[in-house]
Amino acid sequence: MAAPIRILTAVPICDGHDSAINTINLEFIRHGIEVIYLGYHRSVGDIVRAAIQEDVRAIGISSYNGGHVEFFGDVVDLLRKRGASDIKVFGGGGGTITHDDAEAMKHGGVDEIFFAGTSLTEMTDYVRERYGKPRKRAGAKSPDIELAWRLTEIEDGTRRSGREKKHQTSNIKHQTSRVIGFTGPGGAGKTTLIDELVLRFLNQNPKGRIAILSHDPSVIGEGALLGDRATMINSQNDRVFMRSMATRGQAGGLSPATDDCLALLAQSNFDYVIIETVGTGQEAIPFQKKGLVDLTVLVMNPDYGSRLQLQKIVMLDLADIVVVNKSDLQRARTAHTEIEQRLEQNRRNQRLIDTVAKRHRDPGVDQLFALICRNDQETRKKR
């Protein structure tokens, strides 16, 4: 089976009209396309950086606020300057983009502009026909481009050959990065928490780099909405390399290619590699493979149900750190007490931290970041 087409979609800076792009995203997904959604109010630099790191076939831009001729042109120009002209650009904007504008944009390198009245079927057929074919590449002009290409080769190689993986990067022994795994139920706030930790890392390490490997669910042969980037604010930074992966039918919170992609990132000169699972259930043990991560963080919210439910969550036995996020909610104090009692039964040196990740300079997030750094220092001393 051919690898899914990967498309990045976004809304330009100073534009908050996202209803049209959300509808188009869903239609693409129904037809087997993996959509990395960057969100609205995104700059040219944010869009191009994400497109390169995600190694997408094309960028779809929805523009309703004017300035589209210049904005689309700037995206095409920056892709060219960064050696990524194989990534194409298309888009639309209802009645705000005139036919004369569209001609000028196409002359400047934009593939296609869809006008009001274009059916979803027409747009989907165009994307599948135009970007579903193999593409020709020149040599990689930057380390990020080369890394993105290698991740794609691993992911698509895994999909083509199943268990007989073409790329066995998991055998790499020269790991230079500290790998931290984040898991937990959907809606617990994992992505927001990670983004806040990234901010603290960037502030503390002016020259440091960090990689994020995030996951969203998908079924074999179908598309996926890879939307973690849409809630990332601080991670829109040239010192952050982020890659979004669909599970492509694998249960447990990770992708069939996760092990090899993670191994590649871990020896690519990042200080930290953060891996985020999909929203998981009670039975999930995403990091059970020995050596996959150095530290495991389970993120929960206070509304997990009755105390009995805690006995069923397997990751409470295995996590190194448990975070009760959204601890400003009414039930948070009770949740902390119940989870603390549950962890005491394990008789392990597990840590429990309360956070409000959405709150600027949250003391709980500061505490979590300090704990991660301290654990890193202690581990490096033992090596």
PDB file of N, CA and C in Angstrom, residues 215-311:
ATOM      1  N   HIS A 215       2.246  12.198  18.326  1.00  0.00           N
ATOM      2  CA  HIS A 215       1.431  11.176  17.673  1.00  0.00           C
ATOM      3  C   HIS A 215      -0.050  11.518  17.753  1.00  0.00           C
ATOM      4  N   ASP A 216      -0.759  11.192  16.676  1.00  0.00           N
ATOM      5  CA  ASP A 216      -2.214  11.280  16.644  1.00  0.00           C
ATOM      6  C   ASP A 216      -2.757  10.007  16.007  1.00  0.00           C
ATOM      7  N   PRO A 217      -3.991   9.623  16.353  1.00  0.00           N
ATOM      8  CA  PRO A 217      -4.516   8.336  15.889  1.00  0.00           C
ATOM      9  C   PRO A 217      -4.941   8.333  14.431  1.00  0.00           C
ATOM     10  N   SER A 218      -4.814   7.174  13.805  1.00  0.00           N
ATOM     11  CA  SER A 218      -5.342   6.969  12.450  1.00  0.00           C
ATOM     12  C   SER A 218      -5.550   5.484  12.235  1.00  0.00           C
ATOM     13  N   VAL A 219      -6.375   5.162  11.253  1.00  0.00           N
ATOM     14  CA  VAL A 219      -6.673   3.783  10.882  1.00  0.00           C
ATOM     15  C   VAL A 219      -5.903   3.460   9.611  1.00  0.00           C
ATOM     16  N   ILE A 220      -5.482   2.208   9.461  1.00  0.00           N
ATOM     17  CA  ILE A 220      -4.749   1.797   8.261  1.00  0.00           C
ATOM     18  C   ILE A 220      -5.557   2.152   7.015  1.00  0.00           C
ATOM     19  N   GLY A 221      -4.910   2.801   6.066  1.00  0.00           N
ATOM     20  CA  GLY A 221      -5.558   3.153   4.811  1.00  0.00           C
ATOM     21  C   GLY A 221      -6.366   4.423   4.850  1.00  0.00           C
ATOM     22  N   GLU A 222      -6.427   5.073   6.004  1.00  0.00           N
ATOM     23  CA  GLU A 222      -7.182   6.313   6.120  1.00  0.00           C
ATOM     24  C   GLU A 222      -6.259   7.458   6.518  1.00  0.00           C
ATOM     25  N   GLY A 223      -6.774   8.677   6.441  1.00  0.00           N
ATOM     26  CA  GLY A 223      -5.979   9.840   6.774  1.00  0.00           C
ATOM     27  C   GLY A 223      -5.946  10.098   8.266  1.00  0.00           C
ATOM     28  N   ALA A 224      -5.382  11.244   8.620  1.00  0.00           N
ATOM     29  CA  ALA A 224      -5.281  11.602  10.033  1.00  0.00           C
ATOM     30  C   ALA A 224      -5.174  13.111  10.160  1.00  0.00           C
ATOM     31  N   LEU A 225      -5.693  13.631  11.268  1.00  0.00           N
ATOM     32  CA  LEU A 225      -5.490  15.032  11.612  1.00  0.00           C
ATOM     33  C   LEU A 225      -4.372  15.090  12.638  1.00  0.00           C
ATOM     34  N   LEU A 226      -3.232  15.600  12.234  1.00  0.00           N
ATOM     35  CA  LEU A 226      -2.081  15.745  13.117  1.00  0.00           C
ATOM     36  C   LEU A 226      -2.068  17.200  13.583  1.00  0.00           C
ATOM     37  N   GLY A 227      -2.686  17.441  14.729  1.00  0.00           N
ATOM     38  CA  GLY A 227      -2.995  18.811  15.109  1.00  0.00           C
ATOM     39  C   GLY A 227      -2.250  19.371  16.299  1.00  0.00           C
ATOM     40  N   ASP A 228      -1.224  18.668  16.795  1.00  0.00           N
ATOM     41  CA  ASP A 228      -0.531  19.166  17.982  1.00  0.00           C
ATOM     42  C   ASP A 228       0.166  20.498  17.737  1.00  0.00           C
ATOM     43  N   ARG A 229       0.615  20.720  16.518  1.00  0.00           N
ATOM     44  CA  ARG A 229       1.297  21.985  16.222  1.00  0.00           C
ATOM     45  C   ARG A 229       0.370  23.192  16.410  1.00  0.00           C
ATOM     46  N   ALA A 230      -0.927  22.988  16.236  1.00  0.00           N
ATOM     47  CA  ALA A 230      -1.871  24.109  16.319  1.00  0.00           C
ATOM     48  C   ALA A 230      -1.928  24.705  17.721  1.00  0.00           C
ATOM     49  N   THR A 231      -1.603  23.908  18.740  1.00  0.00           N
ATOM     50  CA  THR A 231      -1.632  24.411  20.113  1.00  0.00           C
ATOM     51  C   THR A 231      -0.238  24.738  20.636  1.00  0.00           C
ATOM     52  N   MET A 232       0.774  24.568  19.795  1.00  0.00           N
ATOM     53  CA  MET A 232       2.145  24.895  20.186  1.00  0.00           C
ATOM     54  C   MET A 232       2.424  26.365  19.882  1.00  0.00           C
ATOM     55  N   ILE A 233       2.860  27.098  20.866  1.00  0.00           N
ATOM     56  CA  ILE A 233       3.213  28.510  20.696  1.00  0.00           C
ATOM     57  C   ILE A 233       4.722  28.689  20.831  1.00  0.00           C
ATOM     58  N   ASN A 234       5.258  28.253  21.946  1.00  0.00           N
ATOM     59  CA  ASN A 234       6.688  28.422  22.210  1.00  0.00           C
ATOM     60  C   ASN A 234       7.557  27.529  21.340  1.00  0.00           C
ATOM     61  N   SER A 235       6.983  26.461  20.841  1.00  0.00           N
ATOM     62  CA  SER A 235       7.750  25.513  20.036  1.00  0.00           C
ATOM     63  C   SER A 235       7.914  25.955  18.588  1.00  0.00           C
ATOM     64  N   GLN A 236       7.302  27.084  18.225  1.00  0.00           N
ATOM     65  CA  GLN A 236       7.525  27.651  16.895  1.00  0.00           C
ATOM     66  C   GLN A 236       8.860  28.393  16.924  1.00  0.00           C
ATOM     67  N   ASN A 237       9.930  27.631  16.857  1.00  0.00           N
ATOM     68  CA  ASN A 237      11.266  28.180  17.057  1.00  0.00           C
ATOM     69  C   ASN A 237      12.255  27.354  16.246  1.00  0.00           C
ATOM     70  N   ASP A 238      13.263  28.010  15.677  1.00  0.00           N
ATOM     71  CA  ASP A 238      14.229  27.294  14.851  1.00  0.00           C
ATOM     72  C   ASP A 238      15.069  26.305  15.645  1.00  0.00           C
ATOM     73  N   ARG A 239      15.069  26.428  16.969  1.00  0.00           N
ATOM     74  CA  ARG A 239      15.823  25.477  17.797  1.00  0.00           C
ATOM     75  C   ARG A 239      14.977  24.290  18.241  1.00  0.00           C
ATOM     76  N   VAL A 240      13.764  24.235  17.739  1.00  0.00           N
ATOM     77  CA  VAL A 240      12.863  23.111  18.029  1.00  0.00           C
ATOM     78  C   VAL A 240      12.548  22.388  16.728  1.00  0.00           C
ATOM     79  N   PHE A 241      12.822  21.093  16.686  1.00  0.00           N
ATOM     80  CA  PHE A 241      12.471  20.263  15.531  1.00  0.00           C
ATOM     81  C   PHE A 241      11.304  19.381  15.956  1.00  0.00           C
ATOM     82  N   MET A 242      10.178  19.543  15.275  1.00  0.00           N
ATOM     83  CA  MET A 242       8.979  18.785  15.644  1.00  0.00           C
ATOM     84  C   MET A 242       8.502  17.955  14.468  1.00  0.00           C
ATOM     85  N   ARG A 243       8.168  16.712  14.754  1.00  0.00           N
ATOM     86  CA  ARG A 243       7.639  15.821  13.717  1.00  0.00           C
ATOM     87  C   ARG A 243       6.353  15.184  14.223  1.00  0.00           C
ATOM     88  N   SER A 244       5.313  15.230  13.396  1.00  0.00           N
ATOM     89  CA  SER A 244       4.010  14.659  13.737  1.00  0.00           C
ATOM     90  C   SER A 244       3.841  13.328  13.028  1.00  0.00           C
ATOM     91  N   MET A 245       3.381  12.323  13.759  1.00  0.00           N
ATOM     92  CA  MET A 245       3.217  10.989  13.188  1.00  0.00           C
ATOM     93  C   MET A 245       1.815  10.463  13.459  1.00  0.00           C
ATOM     94  N   ALA A 246       1.247   9.792  12.464  1.00  0.00           N
ATOM     95  CA  ALA A 246      -0.021   9.082  12.641  1.00  0.00           C
ATOM     96  C   ALA A 246       0.279   7.656  13.083  1.00  0.00           C
ATOM     97  N   THR A 247      -0.598   7.089  13.883  1.00  0.00           N
ATOM     98  CA  THR A 247      -0.366   5.723  14.360  1.00  0.00           C
ATOM     99  C   THR A 247      -0.546   4.686  13.261  1.00  0.00           C
ATOM    100  N   ARG A 248      -1.264   5.042  12.205  1.00  0.00           N
ATOM    101  CA  ARG A 248      -1.457   4.164  11.042  1.00  0.00           C
ATOM    102  C   ARG A 248      -1.888   2.749  11.444  1.00  0.00           C
ATOM    103  N   GLY A 249      -2.877   2.714  12.339  1.00  0.00           N
ATOM    104  CA  GLY A 249      -3.501   1.447  12.690  1.00  0.00           C
ATOM    105  C   GLY A 249      -2.921   0.739  13.885  1.00  0.00           C
ATOM    106  N   GLN A 250      -1.829   1.217  14.431  1.00  0.00           N
ATOM    107  CA  GLN A 250      -1.222   0.530  15.576  1.00  0.00           C
ATOM    108  C   GLN A 250      -1.843   1.023  16.875  1.00  0.00           C
ATOM    109  N   ALA A 251      -2.213   0.091  17.741  1.00  0.00           N
ATOM    110  CA  ALA A 251      -2.765   0.443  19.046  1.00  0.00           C
ATOM    111  C   ALA A 251      -1.631   0.720  20.032  1.00  0.00           C
ATOM    112  N   GLY A 252      -1.973   1.352  21.160  1.00  0.00           N
ATOM    113  CA  GLY A 252      -0.995   1.555  22.211  1.00  0.00           C
ATOM    114  C   GLY A 252      -0.429   2.953  22.313  1.00  0.00           C
ATOM    115  N   GLY A 253      -0.754   3.833  21.359  1.00  0.00           N
ATOM    116  CA  GLY A 253      -0.342   5.218  21.486  1.00  0.00           C
ATOM    117  C   GLY A 253       0.800   5.666  20.612  1.00  0.00           C
ATOM    118  N   LEU A 254       1.458   4.723  19.903  1.00  0.00           N
ATOM    119  CA  LEU A 254       2.603   5.066  19.069  1.00  0.00           C
ATOM    120  C   LEU A 254       2.416   4.539  17.657  1.00  0.00           C
ATOM    121  N   SER A 255       3.351   4.857  16.777  1.00  0.00           N
ATOM    122  CA  SER A 255       3.314   4.440  15.375  1.00  0.00           C
ATOM    123  C   SER A 255       4.199   3.218  15.167  1.00  0.00           C
ATOM    124  N   PRO A 256       3.965   2.437  14.114  1.00  0.00           N
ATOM    125  CA  PRO A 256       4.872   1.322  13.808  1.00  0.00           C
ATOM    126  C   PRO A 256       6.311   1.774  13.584  1.00  0.00           C
ATOM    127  N   ALA A 257       6.502   3.027  13.201  1.00  0.00           N
ATOM    128  CA  ALA A 257       7.847   3.535  12.909  1.00  0.00           C
ATOM    129  C   ALA A 257       8.451   4.321  14.063  1.00  0.00           C
ATOM    130  N   THR A 258       7.761   4.399  15.190  1.00  0.00           N
ATOM    131  CA  THR A 258       8.225   5.250  16.285  1.00  0.00           C
ATOM    132  C   THR A 258       9.618   4.871  16.775  1.00  0.00           C
ATOM    133  N   ASP A 259       9.857   3.584  17.005  1.00  0.00           N
ATOM    134  CA  ASP A 259      11.141   3.157  17.567  1.00  0.00           C
ATOM    135  C   ASP A 259      12.310   3.652  16.725  1.00  0.00           C
ATOM    136  N   ASP A 260      12.226   3.440  15.415  1.00  0.00           N
ATOM    137  CA  ASP A 260      13.332   3.810  14.539  1.00  0.00           C
ATOM    138  C   ASP A 260      13.458   5.322  14.386  1.00  0.00           C
ATOM    139  N   CYS A 261      12.318   6.017  14.290  1.00  0.00           N
ATOM    140  CA  CYS A 261      12.366   7.482  14.195  1.00  0.00           C
ATOM    141  C   CYS A 261      12.931   8.090  15.476  1.00  0.00           C
ATOM    142  N   LEU A 262      12.546   7.534  16.603  1.00  0.00           N
ATOM    143  CA  LEU A 262      13.043   8.034  17.878  1.00  0.00           C
ATOM    144  C   LEU A 262      14.540   7.796  18.008  1.00  0.00           C
ATOM    145  N   ALA A 263      14.993   6.633  17.564  1.00  0.00           N
ATOM    146  CA  ALA A 263      16.421   6.333  17.629  1.00  0.00           C
ATOM    147  C   ALA A 263      17.228   7.297  16.773  1.00  0.00           C
ATOM    148  N   LEU A 264      16.700   7.629  15.605  1.00  0.00           N
ATOM    149  CA  LEU A 264      17.390   8.580  14.733  1.00  0.00           C
ATOM    150  C   LEU A 264      17.474   9.956  15.386  1.00  0.00           C
ATOM    151  N   LEU A 265      16.364  10.425  15.950  1.00  0.00           N
ATOM    152  CA  LEU A 265      16.362  11.730  16.605  1.00  0.00           C
ATOM    153  C   LEU A 265      17.304  11.752  17.803  1.00  0.00           C
ATOM    154  N   ALA A 266      17.363  10.634  18.528  1.00  0.00           N
ATOM    155  CA  ALA A 266      18.160  10.577  19.753  1.00  0.00           C
ATOM    156  C   ALA A 266      19.655  10.646  19.498  1.00  0.00           C
ATOM    157  N   GLN A 267      20.087  10.411  18.265  1.00  0.00           N
ATOM    158  CA  GLN A 267      21.513  10.524  17.967  1.00  0.00           C
ATOM    159  C   GLN A 267      21.781  11.650  16.965  1.00  0.00           C
ATOM    160  N   SER A 268      20.870  12.633  16.944  1.00  0.00           N
ATOM    161  CA  SER A 268      20.983  13.745  15.995  1.00  0.00           C
ATOM    162  C   SER A 268      21.326  15.067  16.673  1.00  0.00           C
ATOM    163  N   ASN A 269      22.030  14.985  17.801  1.00  0.00           N
ATOM    164  CA  ASN A 269      22.577  16.178  18.470  1.00  0.00           C
ATOM    165  C   ASN A 269      21.523  17.121  19.042  1.00  0.00           C
ATOM    166  N   PHE A 270      20.425  16.558  19.512  1.00  0.00           N
ATOM    167  CA  PHE A 270      19.479  17.339  20.299  1.00  0.00           C
ATOM    168  C   PHE A 270      19.794  17.129  21.777  1.00  0.00           C
ATOM    169  N   ASP A 271      19.557  18.140  22.592  1.00  0.00           N
ATOM    170  CA  ASP A 271      19.751  17.977  24.032  1.00  0.00           C
ATOM    171  C   ASP A 271      18.683  17.060  24.615  1.00  0.00           C
ATOM    172  N   TYR A 272      17.453  17.277  24.185  1.00  0.00           N
ATOM    173  CA  TYR A 272      16.338  16.438  24.617  1.00  0.00           C
ATOM    174  C   TYR A 272      15.512  16.023  23.408  1.00  0.00           C
ATOM    175  N   VAL A 273      14.946  14.828  23.496  1.00  0.00           N
ATOM    176  CA  VAL A 273      13.917  14.396  22.560  1.00  0.00           C
ATOM    177  C   VAL A 273      12.681  14.080  23.387  1.00  0.00           C
ATOM    178  N   ILE A 274      11.581  14.737  23.074  1.00  0.00           N
ATOM    179  CA  ILE A 274      10.320  14.511  23.774  1.00  0.00           C
ATOM    180  C   ILE A 274       9.397  13.730  22.859  1.00  0.00           C
ATOM    181  N   ILE A 275       8.832  12.663  23.375  1.00  0.00           N
ATOM    182  CA  ILE A 275       7.877  11.870  22.610  1.00  0.00           C
ATOM    183  C   ILE A 275       6.520  11.953  23.303  1.00  0.00           C
ATOM    184  N   GLU A 276       5.503  12.311  22.539  1.00  0.00           N
ATOM    185  CA  GLU A 276       4.143  12.433  23.063  1.00  0.00           C
ATOM    186  C   GLU A 276       3.250  11.410  22.384  1.00  0.00           C
ATOM    187  N   THR A 277       2.580  10.585  23.171  1.00  0.00           N
ATOM    188  CA  THR A 277       1.676   9.580  22.618  1.00  0.00           C
ATOM    189  C   THR A 277       0.330  10.203  22.273  1.00  0.00           C
ATOM    190  N   VAL A 278      -0.505   9.432  21.607  1.00  0.00           N
ATOM    191  CA  VAL A 278      -1.901   9.827  21.449  1.00  0.00           C
ATOM    192  C   VAL A 278      -2.556   9.778  22.821  1.00  0.00           C
ATOM    193  N   GLY A 279      -3.764  10.284  22.927  1.00  0.00           N
ATOM    194  CA  GLY A 279      -4.506  10.124  24.160  1.00  0.00           C
ATOM    195  C   GLY A 279      -4.757   8.649  24.418  1.00  0.00           C
ATOM    196  N   THR A 280      -4.321   8.159  25.565  1.00  0.00           N
ATOM    197  CA  THR A 280      -4.331   6.721  25.829  1.00  0.00           C
ATOM    198  C   THR A 280      -5.417   6.326  26.823  1.00  0.00           C
ATOM    199  N   GLY A 281      -5.720   5.030  26.851  1.00  0.00           N
ATOM    200  CA  GLY A 281      -6.692   4.473  27.771  1.00  0.00           C
ATOM    201  C   GLY A 281      -6.032   3.813  28.965  1.00  0.00           C
ATOM    202  N   GLN A 282      -6.832   3.112  29.754  1.00  0.00           N
ATOM    203  CA  GLN A 282      -6.335   2.525  30.996  1.00  0.00           C
ATOM    204  C   GLN A 282      -5.292   1.441  30.767  1.00  0.00           C
ATOM    205  N   GLU A 283      -5.412   0.719  29.649  1.00  0.00           N
ATOM    206  CA  GLU A 283      -4.548  -0.443  29.434  1.00  0.00           C
ATOM    207  C   GLU A 283      -3.243  -0.118  28.737  1.00  0.00           C
ATOM    208  N   ALA A 284      -3.095   1.097  28.231  1.00  0.00           N
ATOM    209  CA  ALA A 284      -1.957   1.433  27.374  1.00  0.00           C
ATOM    210  C   ALA A 284      -0.641   1.432  28.142  1.00  0.00           C
ATOM    211  N   ILE A 285       0.380   0.808  27.528  1.00  0.00           N
ATOM    212  CA  ILE A 285       1.746   0.827  28.061  1.00  0.00           C
ATOM    213  C   ILE A 285       2.665   1.202  26.902  1.00  0.00           C
ATOM    214  N   PRO A 286       2.656   2.451  26.459  1.00  0.00           N
ATOM    215  CA  PRO A 286       3.370   2.818  25.232  1.00  0.00           C
ATOM    216  C   PRO A 286       4.879   2.720  25.321  1.00  0.00           C
ATOM    217  N   PHE A 287       5.437   2.828  26.535  1.00  0.00           N
ATOM    218  CA  PHE A 287       6.894   2.845  26.667  1.00  0.00           C
ATOM    219  C   PHE A 287       7.420   1.587  27.353  1.00  0.00           C
ATOM    220  N   GLN A 288       6.737   0.462  27.129  1.00  0.00           N
ATOM    221  CA  GLN A 288       7.136  -0.754  27.823  1.00  0.00           C
ATOM    222  C   GLN A 288       8.438  -1.340  27.295  1.00  0.00           C
ATOM    223  N   LYS A 289       8.798  -1.002  26.041  1.00  0.00           N
ATOM    224  CA  LYS A 289      10.048  -1.507  25.490  1.00  0.00           C
ATOM    225  C   LYS A 289      11.218  -0.909  26.253  1.00  0.00           C
ATOM    226  N   LYS A 290      12.089  -1.751  26.764  1.00  0.00           N
ATOM    227  CA  LYS A 290      13.213  -1.312  27.579  1.00  0.00           C
ATOM    228  C   LYS A 290      14.144  -0.412  26.777  1.00  0.00           C
ATOM    229  N   GLY A 291      14.480   0.724  27.357  1.00  0.00           N
ATOM    230  CA  GLY A 291      15.412   1.630  26.719  1.00  0.00           C
ATOM    231  C   GLY A 291      14.795   2.598  25.732  1.00  0.00           C
ATOM    232  N   LEU A 292      13.489   2.524  25.522  1.00  0.00           N
ATOM    233  CA  LEU A 292      12.853   3.429  24.563  1.00  0.00           C
ATOM    234  C   LEU A 292      12.917   4.872  25.046  1.00  0.00           C
ATOM    235  N   VAL A 293      12.659   5.079  26.334  1.00  0.00           N
ATOM    236  CA  VAL A 293      12.745   6.423  26.914  1.00  0.00           C
ATOM    237  C   VAL A 293      13.569   6.358  28.196  1.00  0.00           C
ATOM    238  N   ASP A 294      14.110   7.503  28.581  1.00  0.00           N
ATOM    239  CA  ASP A 294      14.876   7.595  29.824  1.00  0.00           C
ATOM    240  C   ASP A 294      14.004   7.966  31.006  1.00  0.00           C
ATOM    241  N   LEU A 295      12.914   8.670  30.735  1.00  0.00           N
ATOM    242  CA  LEU A 295      12.032   9.144  31.791  1.00  0.00           C
ATOM    243  C   LEU A 295      10.607   9.154  31.266  1.00  0.00           C
ATOM    244  N   THR A 296       9.672   8.658  32.073  1.00  0.00           N
ATOM    245  CA  THR A 296       8.272   8.576  31.658  1.00  0.00           C
ATOM    246  C   THR A 296       7.414   9.504  32.510  1.00  0.00           C
ATOM    247  N   VAL A 297       6.617  10.337  31.838  1.00  0.00           N
ATOM    248  CA  VAL A 297       5.726  11.274  32.525  1.00  0.00           C
ATOM    249  C   VAL A 297       4.286  10.949  32.138  1.00  0.00           C
ATOM    250  N   LEU A 298       3.460  10.662  33.128  1.00  0.00           N
ATOM    251  CA  LEU A 298       2.032  10.427  32.910  1.00  0.00           C
ATOM    252  C   LEU A 298       1.277  11.694  33.277  1.00  0.00           C
ATOM    253  N   VAL A 299       0.540  12.240  32.313  1.00  0.00           N
ATOM    254  CA  VAL A 299      -0.226  13.471  32.539  1.00  0.00           C
ATOM    255  C   VAL A 299      -1.702  13.112  32.663  1.00  0.00           C
ATOM    256  N   MET A 300      -2.307  13.497  33.778  1.00  0.00           N
ATOM    257  CA  MET A 300      -3.716  13.221  34.019  1.00  0.00           C
ATOM    258  C   MET A 300      -4.445  14.526  34.304  1.00  0.00           C
ATOM    259  N   ASN A 301      -5.773  14.485  34.146  1.00  0.00           N
ATOM    260  CA  ASN A 301      -6.571  15.604  34.636  1.00  0.00           C
ATOM    261  C   ASN A 301      -7.395  15.120  35.825  1.00  0.00           C
ATOM    262  N   PRO A 302      -7.926  16.008  36.640  1.00  0.00           N
ATOM    263  CA  PRO A 302      -8.609  15.589  37.869  1.00  0.00           C
ATOM    264  C   PRO A 302      -9.882  14.787  37.644  1.00  0.00           C
ATOM    265  N   ASP A 303     -10.462  14.858  36.459  1.00  0.00           N
ATOM    266  CA  ASP A 303     -11.752  14.219  36.214  1.00  0.00           C
ATOM    267  C   ASP A 303     -11.581  12.831  35.609  1.00  0.00           C
ATOM    268  N   TYR A 304     -11.021  11.921  36.360  1.00  0.00           N
ATOM    269  CA  TYR A 304     -10.797  10.555  35.873  1.00  0.00           C
ATOM    270  C   TYR A 304     -11.887   9.591  36.325  1.00  0.00           C
ATOM    271  N   GLY A 305     -12.856  10.087  37.094  1.00  0.00           N
ATOM    272  CA  GLY A 305     -13.916   9.221  37.585  1.00  0.00           C
ATOM    273  C   GLY A 305     -13.713   8.880  39.051  1.00  0.00           C
ATOM    274  N   SER A 306     -14.167   7.714  39.452  1.00  0.00           N
ATOM    275  CA  SER A 306     -14.076   7.318  40.853  1.00  0.00           C
ATOM    276  C   SER A 306     -12.673   6.832  41.207  1.00  0.00           C
ATOM    277  N   ARG A 307     -12.430   6.670  42.504  1.00  0.00           N
ATOM    278  CA  ARG A 307     -11.144   6.163  42.983  1.00  0.00           C
ATOM    279  C   ARG A 307     -10.836   4.785  42.391  1.00  0.00           C
ATOM    280  N   LEU A 308     -11.868   4.010  42.140  1.00  0.00           N
ATOM    281  CA  LEU A 308     -11.681   2.670  41.582  1.00  0.00           C
ATOM    282  C   LEU A 308     -10.986   2.726  40.226  1.00  0.00           C
ATOM    283  N   GLN A 309     -11.259   3.769  39.450  1.00  0.00           N
ATOM    284  CA  GLN A 309     -10.650   3.875  38.121  1.00  0.00           C
ATOM    285  C   GLN A 309      -9.130   3.948  38.193  1.00  0.00           C
ATOM    286  N   LEU A 310      -8.612   4.511  39.274  1.00  0.00           N
ATOM    287  CA  LEU A 310      -7.160   4.625  39.411  1.00  0.00           C
ATOM    288  C   LEU A 310      -6.482   3.266  39.483  1.00  0.00           C
ATOM    289  N   GLN A 311      -7.191   2.289  40.037  1.00  0.00           N
ATOM    290  CA  GLN A 311      -6.602   0.952  40.139  1.00  0.00           C
ATOM    291  C   GLN A 311      -6.437   0.295  38.772  1.00  0.00           C
TER     292      GLN A 311
END
